[in-house]
Short mmCIF file of the N, C-alpha and C atoms (twelve columns), coordinates in Angstrom:
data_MODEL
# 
_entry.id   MODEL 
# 
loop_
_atom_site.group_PDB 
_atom_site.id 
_atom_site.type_symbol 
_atom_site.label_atom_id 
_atom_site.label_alt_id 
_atom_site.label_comp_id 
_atom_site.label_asym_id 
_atom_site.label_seq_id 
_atom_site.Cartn_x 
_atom_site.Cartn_y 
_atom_site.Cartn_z 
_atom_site.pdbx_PDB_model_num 
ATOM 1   N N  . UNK A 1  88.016 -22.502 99.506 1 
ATOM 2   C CA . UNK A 1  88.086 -21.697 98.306 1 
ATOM 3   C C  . UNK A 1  87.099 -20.541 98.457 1 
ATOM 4   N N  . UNK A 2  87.849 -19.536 98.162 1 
ATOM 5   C CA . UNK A 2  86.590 -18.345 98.348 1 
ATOM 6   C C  . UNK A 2  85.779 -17.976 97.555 1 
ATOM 7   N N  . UNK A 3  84.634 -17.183 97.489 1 
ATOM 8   C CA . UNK A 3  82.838 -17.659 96.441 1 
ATOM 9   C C  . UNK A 3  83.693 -17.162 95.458 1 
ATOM 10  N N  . UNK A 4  84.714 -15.974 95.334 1 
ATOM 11  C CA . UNK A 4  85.114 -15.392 93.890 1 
ATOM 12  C C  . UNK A 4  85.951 -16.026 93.273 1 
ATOM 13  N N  . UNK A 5  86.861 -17.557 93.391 1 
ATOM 14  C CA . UNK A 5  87.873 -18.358 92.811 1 
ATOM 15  C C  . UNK A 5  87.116 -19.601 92.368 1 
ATOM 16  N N  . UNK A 6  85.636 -19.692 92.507 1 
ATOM 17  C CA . UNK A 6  84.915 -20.468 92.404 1 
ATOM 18  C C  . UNK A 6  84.660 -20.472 91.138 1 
ATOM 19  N N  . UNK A 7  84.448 -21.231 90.121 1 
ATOM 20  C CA . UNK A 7  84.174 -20.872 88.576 1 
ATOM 21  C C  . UNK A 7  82.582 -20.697 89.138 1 
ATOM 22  N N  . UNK A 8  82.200 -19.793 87.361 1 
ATOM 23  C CA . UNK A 8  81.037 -19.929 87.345 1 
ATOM 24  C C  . UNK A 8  80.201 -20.997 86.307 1 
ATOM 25  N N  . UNK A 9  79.611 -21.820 86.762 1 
ATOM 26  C CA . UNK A 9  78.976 -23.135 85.992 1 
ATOM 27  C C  . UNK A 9  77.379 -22.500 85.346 1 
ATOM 28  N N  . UNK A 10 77.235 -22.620 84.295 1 
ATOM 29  C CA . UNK A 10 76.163 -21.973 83.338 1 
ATOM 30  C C  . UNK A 10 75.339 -23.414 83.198 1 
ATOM 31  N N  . UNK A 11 74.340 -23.717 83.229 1 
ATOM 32  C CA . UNK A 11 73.854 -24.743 83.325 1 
ATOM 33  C C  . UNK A 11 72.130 -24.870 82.592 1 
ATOM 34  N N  . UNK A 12 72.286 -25.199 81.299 1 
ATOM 35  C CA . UNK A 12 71.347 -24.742 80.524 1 
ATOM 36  C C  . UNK A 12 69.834 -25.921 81.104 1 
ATOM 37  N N  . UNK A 13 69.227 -25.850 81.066 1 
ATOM 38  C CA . UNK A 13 67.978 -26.551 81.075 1 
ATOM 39  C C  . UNK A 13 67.341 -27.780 79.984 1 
ATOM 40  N N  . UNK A 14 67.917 -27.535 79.105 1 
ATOM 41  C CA . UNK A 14 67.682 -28.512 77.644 1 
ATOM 42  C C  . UNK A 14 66.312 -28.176 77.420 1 
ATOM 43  N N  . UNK A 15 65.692 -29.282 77.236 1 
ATOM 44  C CA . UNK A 15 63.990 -29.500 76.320 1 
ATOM 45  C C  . UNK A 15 63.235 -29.278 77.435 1 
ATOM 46  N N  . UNK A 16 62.453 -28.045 77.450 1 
ATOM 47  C CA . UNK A 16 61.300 -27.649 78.113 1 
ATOM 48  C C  . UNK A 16 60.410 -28.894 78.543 1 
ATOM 49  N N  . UNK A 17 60.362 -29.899 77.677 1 
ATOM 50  C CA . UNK A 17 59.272 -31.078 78.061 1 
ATOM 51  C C  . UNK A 17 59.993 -32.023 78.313 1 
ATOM 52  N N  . UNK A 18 61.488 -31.523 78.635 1 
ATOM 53  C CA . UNK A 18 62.081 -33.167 78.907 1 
ATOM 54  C C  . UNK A 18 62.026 -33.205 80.405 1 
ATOM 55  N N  . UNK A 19 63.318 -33.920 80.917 1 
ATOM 56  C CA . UNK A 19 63.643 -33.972 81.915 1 
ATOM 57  C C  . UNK A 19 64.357 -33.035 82.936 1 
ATOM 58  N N  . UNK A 20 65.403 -32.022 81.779 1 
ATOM 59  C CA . UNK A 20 66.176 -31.133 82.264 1 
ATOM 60  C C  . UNK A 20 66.117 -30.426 83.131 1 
ATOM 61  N N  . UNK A 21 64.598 -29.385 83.105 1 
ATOM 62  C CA . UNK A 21 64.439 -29.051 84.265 1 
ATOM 63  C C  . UNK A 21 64.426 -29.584 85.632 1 
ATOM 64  N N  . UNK A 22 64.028 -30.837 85.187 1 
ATOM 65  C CA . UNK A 22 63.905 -31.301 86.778 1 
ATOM 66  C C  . UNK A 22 65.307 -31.561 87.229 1 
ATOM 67  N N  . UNK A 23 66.318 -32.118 86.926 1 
ATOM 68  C CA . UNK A 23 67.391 -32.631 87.172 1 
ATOM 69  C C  . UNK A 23 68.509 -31.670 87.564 1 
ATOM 70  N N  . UNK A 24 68.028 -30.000 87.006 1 
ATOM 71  C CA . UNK A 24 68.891 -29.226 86.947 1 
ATOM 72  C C  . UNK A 24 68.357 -28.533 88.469 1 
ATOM 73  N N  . UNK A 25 67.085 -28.125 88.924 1 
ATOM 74  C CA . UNK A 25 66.616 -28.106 89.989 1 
ATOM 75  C C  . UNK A 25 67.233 -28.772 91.305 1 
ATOM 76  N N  . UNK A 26 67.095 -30.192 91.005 1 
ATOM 77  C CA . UNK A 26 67.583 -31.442 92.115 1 
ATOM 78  C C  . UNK A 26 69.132 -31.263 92.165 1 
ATOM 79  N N  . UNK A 27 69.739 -31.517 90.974 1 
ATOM 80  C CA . UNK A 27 70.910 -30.654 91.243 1 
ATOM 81  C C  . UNK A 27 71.300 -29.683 92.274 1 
ATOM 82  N N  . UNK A 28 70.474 -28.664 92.238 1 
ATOM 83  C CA . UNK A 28 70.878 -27.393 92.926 1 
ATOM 84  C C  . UNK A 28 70.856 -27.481 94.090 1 
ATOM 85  N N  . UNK A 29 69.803 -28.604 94.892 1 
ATOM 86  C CA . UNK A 29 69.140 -28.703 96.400 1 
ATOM 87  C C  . UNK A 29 70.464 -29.573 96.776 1 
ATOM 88  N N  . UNK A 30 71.360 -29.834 96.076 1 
ATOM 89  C CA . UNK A 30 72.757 -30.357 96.775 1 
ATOM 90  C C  . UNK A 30 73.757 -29.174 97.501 1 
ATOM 91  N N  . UNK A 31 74.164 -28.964 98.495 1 
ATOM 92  C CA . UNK A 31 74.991 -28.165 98.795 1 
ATOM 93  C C  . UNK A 31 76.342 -28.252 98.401 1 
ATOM 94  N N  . UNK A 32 76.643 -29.386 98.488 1 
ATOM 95  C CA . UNK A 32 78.456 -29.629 97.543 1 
ATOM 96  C C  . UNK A 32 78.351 -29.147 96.294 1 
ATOM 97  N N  . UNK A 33 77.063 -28.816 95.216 1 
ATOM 98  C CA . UNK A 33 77.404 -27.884 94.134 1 
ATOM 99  C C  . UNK A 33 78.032 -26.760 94.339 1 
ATOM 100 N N  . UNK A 34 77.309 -26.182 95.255 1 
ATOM 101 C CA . UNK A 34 77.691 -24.356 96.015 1 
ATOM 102 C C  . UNK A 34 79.457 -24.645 96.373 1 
ATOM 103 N N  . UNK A 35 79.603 -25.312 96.932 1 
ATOM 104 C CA . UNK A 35 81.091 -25.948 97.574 1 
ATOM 105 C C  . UNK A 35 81.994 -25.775 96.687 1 
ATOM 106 N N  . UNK A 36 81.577 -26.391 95.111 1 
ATOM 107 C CA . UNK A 36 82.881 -26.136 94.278 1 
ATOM 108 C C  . UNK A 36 82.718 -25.977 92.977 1 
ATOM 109 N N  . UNK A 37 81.492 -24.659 92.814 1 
ATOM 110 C CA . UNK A 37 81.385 -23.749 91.982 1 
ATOM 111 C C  . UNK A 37 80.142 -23.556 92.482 1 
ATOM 112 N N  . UNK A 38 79.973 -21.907 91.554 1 
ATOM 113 C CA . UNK A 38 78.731 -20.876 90.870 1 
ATOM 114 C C  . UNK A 38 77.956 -21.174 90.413 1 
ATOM 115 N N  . UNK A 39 76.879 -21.971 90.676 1 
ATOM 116 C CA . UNK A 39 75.925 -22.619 89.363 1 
ATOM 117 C C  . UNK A 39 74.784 -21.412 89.486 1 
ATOM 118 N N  . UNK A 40 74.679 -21.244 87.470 1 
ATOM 119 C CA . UNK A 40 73.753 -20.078 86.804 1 
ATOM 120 C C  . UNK A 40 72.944 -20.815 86.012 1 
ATOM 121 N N  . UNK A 41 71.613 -21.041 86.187 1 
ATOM 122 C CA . UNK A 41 70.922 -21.344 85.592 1 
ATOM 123 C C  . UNK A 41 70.239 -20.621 84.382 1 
ATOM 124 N N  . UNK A 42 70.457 -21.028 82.575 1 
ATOM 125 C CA . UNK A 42 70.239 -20.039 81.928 1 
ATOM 126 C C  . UNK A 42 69.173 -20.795 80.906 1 
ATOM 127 N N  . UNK A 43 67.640 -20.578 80.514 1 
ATOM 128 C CA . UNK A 43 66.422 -20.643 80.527 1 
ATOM 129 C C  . UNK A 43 65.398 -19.967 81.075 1 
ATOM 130 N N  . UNK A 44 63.990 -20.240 80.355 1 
ATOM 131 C CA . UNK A 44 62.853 -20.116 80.768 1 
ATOM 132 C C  . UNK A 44 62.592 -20.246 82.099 1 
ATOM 133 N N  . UNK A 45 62.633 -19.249 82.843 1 
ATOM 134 C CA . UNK A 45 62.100 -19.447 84.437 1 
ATOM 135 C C  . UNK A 45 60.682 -19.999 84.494 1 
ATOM 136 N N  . UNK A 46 60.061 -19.583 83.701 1 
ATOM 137 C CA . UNK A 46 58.479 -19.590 83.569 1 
ATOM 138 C C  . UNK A 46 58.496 -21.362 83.660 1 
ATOM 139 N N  . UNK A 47 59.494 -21.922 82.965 1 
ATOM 140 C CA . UNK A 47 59.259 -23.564 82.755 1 
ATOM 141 C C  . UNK A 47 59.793 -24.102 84.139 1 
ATOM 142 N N  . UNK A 48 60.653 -23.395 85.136 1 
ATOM 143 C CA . UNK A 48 61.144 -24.308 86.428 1 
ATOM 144 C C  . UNK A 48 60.281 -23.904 87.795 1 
ATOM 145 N N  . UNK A 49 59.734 -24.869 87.940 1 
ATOM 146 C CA . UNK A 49 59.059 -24.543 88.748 1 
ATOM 147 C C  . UNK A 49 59.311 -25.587 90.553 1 
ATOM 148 N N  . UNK A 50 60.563 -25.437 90.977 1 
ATOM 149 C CA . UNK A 50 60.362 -26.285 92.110 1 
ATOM 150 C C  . UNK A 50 59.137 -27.094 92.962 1 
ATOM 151 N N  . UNK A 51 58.343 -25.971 93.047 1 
ATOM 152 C CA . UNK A 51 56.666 -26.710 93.856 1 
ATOM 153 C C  . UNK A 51 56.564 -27.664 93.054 1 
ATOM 154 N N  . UNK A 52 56.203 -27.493 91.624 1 
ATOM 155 C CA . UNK A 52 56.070 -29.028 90.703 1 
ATOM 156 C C  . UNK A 52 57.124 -30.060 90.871 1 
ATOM 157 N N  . UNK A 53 58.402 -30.195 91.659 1 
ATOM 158 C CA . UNK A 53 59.315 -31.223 91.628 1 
ATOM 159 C C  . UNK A 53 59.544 -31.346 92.874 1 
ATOM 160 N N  . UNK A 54 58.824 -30.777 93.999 1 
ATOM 161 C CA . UNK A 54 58.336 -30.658 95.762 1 
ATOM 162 C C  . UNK A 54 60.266 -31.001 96.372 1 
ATOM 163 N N  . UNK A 55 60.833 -29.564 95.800 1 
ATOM 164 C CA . UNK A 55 62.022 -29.568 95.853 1 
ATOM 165 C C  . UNK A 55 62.295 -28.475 96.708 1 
ATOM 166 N N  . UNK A 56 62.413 -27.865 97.827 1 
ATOM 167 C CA . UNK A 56 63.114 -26.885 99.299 1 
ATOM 168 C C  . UNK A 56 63.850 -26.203 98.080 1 
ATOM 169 N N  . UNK A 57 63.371 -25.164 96.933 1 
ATOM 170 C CA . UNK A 57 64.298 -24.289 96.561 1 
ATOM 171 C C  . UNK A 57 63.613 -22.968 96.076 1 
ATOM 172 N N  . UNK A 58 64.487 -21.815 96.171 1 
ATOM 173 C CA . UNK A 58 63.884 -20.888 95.950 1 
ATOM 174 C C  . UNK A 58 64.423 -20.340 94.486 1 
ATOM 175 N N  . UNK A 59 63.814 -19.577 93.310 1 
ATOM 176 C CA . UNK A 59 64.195 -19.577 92.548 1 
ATOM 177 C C  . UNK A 59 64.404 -17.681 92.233 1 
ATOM 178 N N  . UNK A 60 65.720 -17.133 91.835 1 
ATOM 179 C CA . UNK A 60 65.698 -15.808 91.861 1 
ATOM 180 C C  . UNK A 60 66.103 -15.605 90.298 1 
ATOM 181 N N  . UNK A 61 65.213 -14.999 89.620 1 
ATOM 182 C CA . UNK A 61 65.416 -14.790 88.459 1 
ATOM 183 C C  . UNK A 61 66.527 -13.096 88.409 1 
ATOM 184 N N  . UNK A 62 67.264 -13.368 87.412 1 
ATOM 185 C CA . UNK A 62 68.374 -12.094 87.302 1 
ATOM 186 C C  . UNK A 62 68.130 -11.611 85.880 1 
ATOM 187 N N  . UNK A 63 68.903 -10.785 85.607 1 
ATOM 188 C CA . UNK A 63 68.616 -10.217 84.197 1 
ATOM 189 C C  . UNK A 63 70.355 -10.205 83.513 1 
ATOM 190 N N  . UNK A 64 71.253 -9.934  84.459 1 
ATOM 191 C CA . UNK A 64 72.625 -10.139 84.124 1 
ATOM 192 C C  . UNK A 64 73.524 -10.695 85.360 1 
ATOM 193 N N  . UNK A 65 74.517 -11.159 84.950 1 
ATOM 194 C CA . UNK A 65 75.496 -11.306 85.860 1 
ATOM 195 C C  . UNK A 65 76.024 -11.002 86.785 1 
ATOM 196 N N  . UNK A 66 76.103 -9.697  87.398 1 
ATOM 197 C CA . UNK A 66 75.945 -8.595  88.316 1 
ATOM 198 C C  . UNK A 66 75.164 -8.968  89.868 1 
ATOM 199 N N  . UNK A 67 74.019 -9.383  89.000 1 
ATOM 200 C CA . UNK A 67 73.145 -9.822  89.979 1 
ATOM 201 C C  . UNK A 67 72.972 -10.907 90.741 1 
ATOM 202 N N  . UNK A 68 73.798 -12.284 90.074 1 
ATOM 203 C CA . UNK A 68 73.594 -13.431 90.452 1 
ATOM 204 C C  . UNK A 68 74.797 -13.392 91.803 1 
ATOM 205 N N  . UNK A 69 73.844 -14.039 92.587 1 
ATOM 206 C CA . UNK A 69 74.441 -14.227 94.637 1 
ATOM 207 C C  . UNK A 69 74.962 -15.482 94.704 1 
ATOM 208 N N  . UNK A 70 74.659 -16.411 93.884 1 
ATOM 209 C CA . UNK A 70 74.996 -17.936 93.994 1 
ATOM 210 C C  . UNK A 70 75.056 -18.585 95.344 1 
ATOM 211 N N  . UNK A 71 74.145 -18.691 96.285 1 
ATOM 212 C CA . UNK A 71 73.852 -18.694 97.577 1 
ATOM 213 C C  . UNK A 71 72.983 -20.278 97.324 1 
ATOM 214 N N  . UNK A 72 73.442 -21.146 98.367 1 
ATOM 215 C CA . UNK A 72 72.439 -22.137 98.559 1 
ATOM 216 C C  . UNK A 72 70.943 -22.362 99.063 1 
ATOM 217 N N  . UNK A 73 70.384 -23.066 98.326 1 
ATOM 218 C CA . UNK A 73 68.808 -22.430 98.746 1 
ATOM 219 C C  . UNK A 73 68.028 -21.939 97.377 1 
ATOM 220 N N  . UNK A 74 69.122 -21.471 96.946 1 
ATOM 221 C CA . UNK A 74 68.126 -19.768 96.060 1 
ATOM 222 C C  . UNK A 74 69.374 -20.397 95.121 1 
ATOM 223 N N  . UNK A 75 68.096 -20.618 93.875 1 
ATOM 224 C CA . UNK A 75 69.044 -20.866 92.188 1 
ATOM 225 C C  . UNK A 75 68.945 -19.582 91.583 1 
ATOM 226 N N  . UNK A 76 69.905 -18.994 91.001 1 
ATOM 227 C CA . UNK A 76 70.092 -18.311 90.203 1 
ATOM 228 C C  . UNK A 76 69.637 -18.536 88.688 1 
ATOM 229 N N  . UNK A 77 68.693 -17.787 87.783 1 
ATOM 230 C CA . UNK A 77 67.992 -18.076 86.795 1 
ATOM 231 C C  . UNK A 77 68.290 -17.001 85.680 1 
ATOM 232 N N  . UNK A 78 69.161 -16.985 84.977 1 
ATOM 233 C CA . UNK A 78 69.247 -15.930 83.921 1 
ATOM 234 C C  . UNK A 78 68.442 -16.076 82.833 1 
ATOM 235 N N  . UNK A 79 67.425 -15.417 83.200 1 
ATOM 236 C CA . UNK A 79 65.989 -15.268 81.819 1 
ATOM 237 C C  . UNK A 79 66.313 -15.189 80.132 1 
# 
């Protein structure tokens, strides 16, 4: 399937003090997400912090849609 027939998956973070962040992070360090969809992470960047969940990810904050690469490795973060 090619990256543009791929939906795009919006994937909110929930409660800053819950768990969400972390899960939505660990999530991402899967490559079969990338495989069969776009995942956009939409929250507080300031609250995800991979080093705190010693998770291999890089985090690229965007400002719109335009911008997001949806590339494995590198989460997409719409502020």
């Amino acid at each position: 399937m090619t990256q543009l027939k791929k939906p795009v998956l919006a994937i909110t973070i929930g409660d800053p003090a819950g768990i969400g962040p972390e899960i939505v992070l660990k999530s991402l360090g899967t490559r079969e997400i990338y495989e069969r969809c776009r995942p956009l992470i939409l929250g507080d960047a300031r609250i995800l912090s991979p080093r705190v969940y010693r998770i291999p990810l890089k985090l690229r904050v965007i400002a719109n849609l335009k911008q997001a690469r949806y590339i494995f490795g590198t989460a997409d973060v719409l502020h």
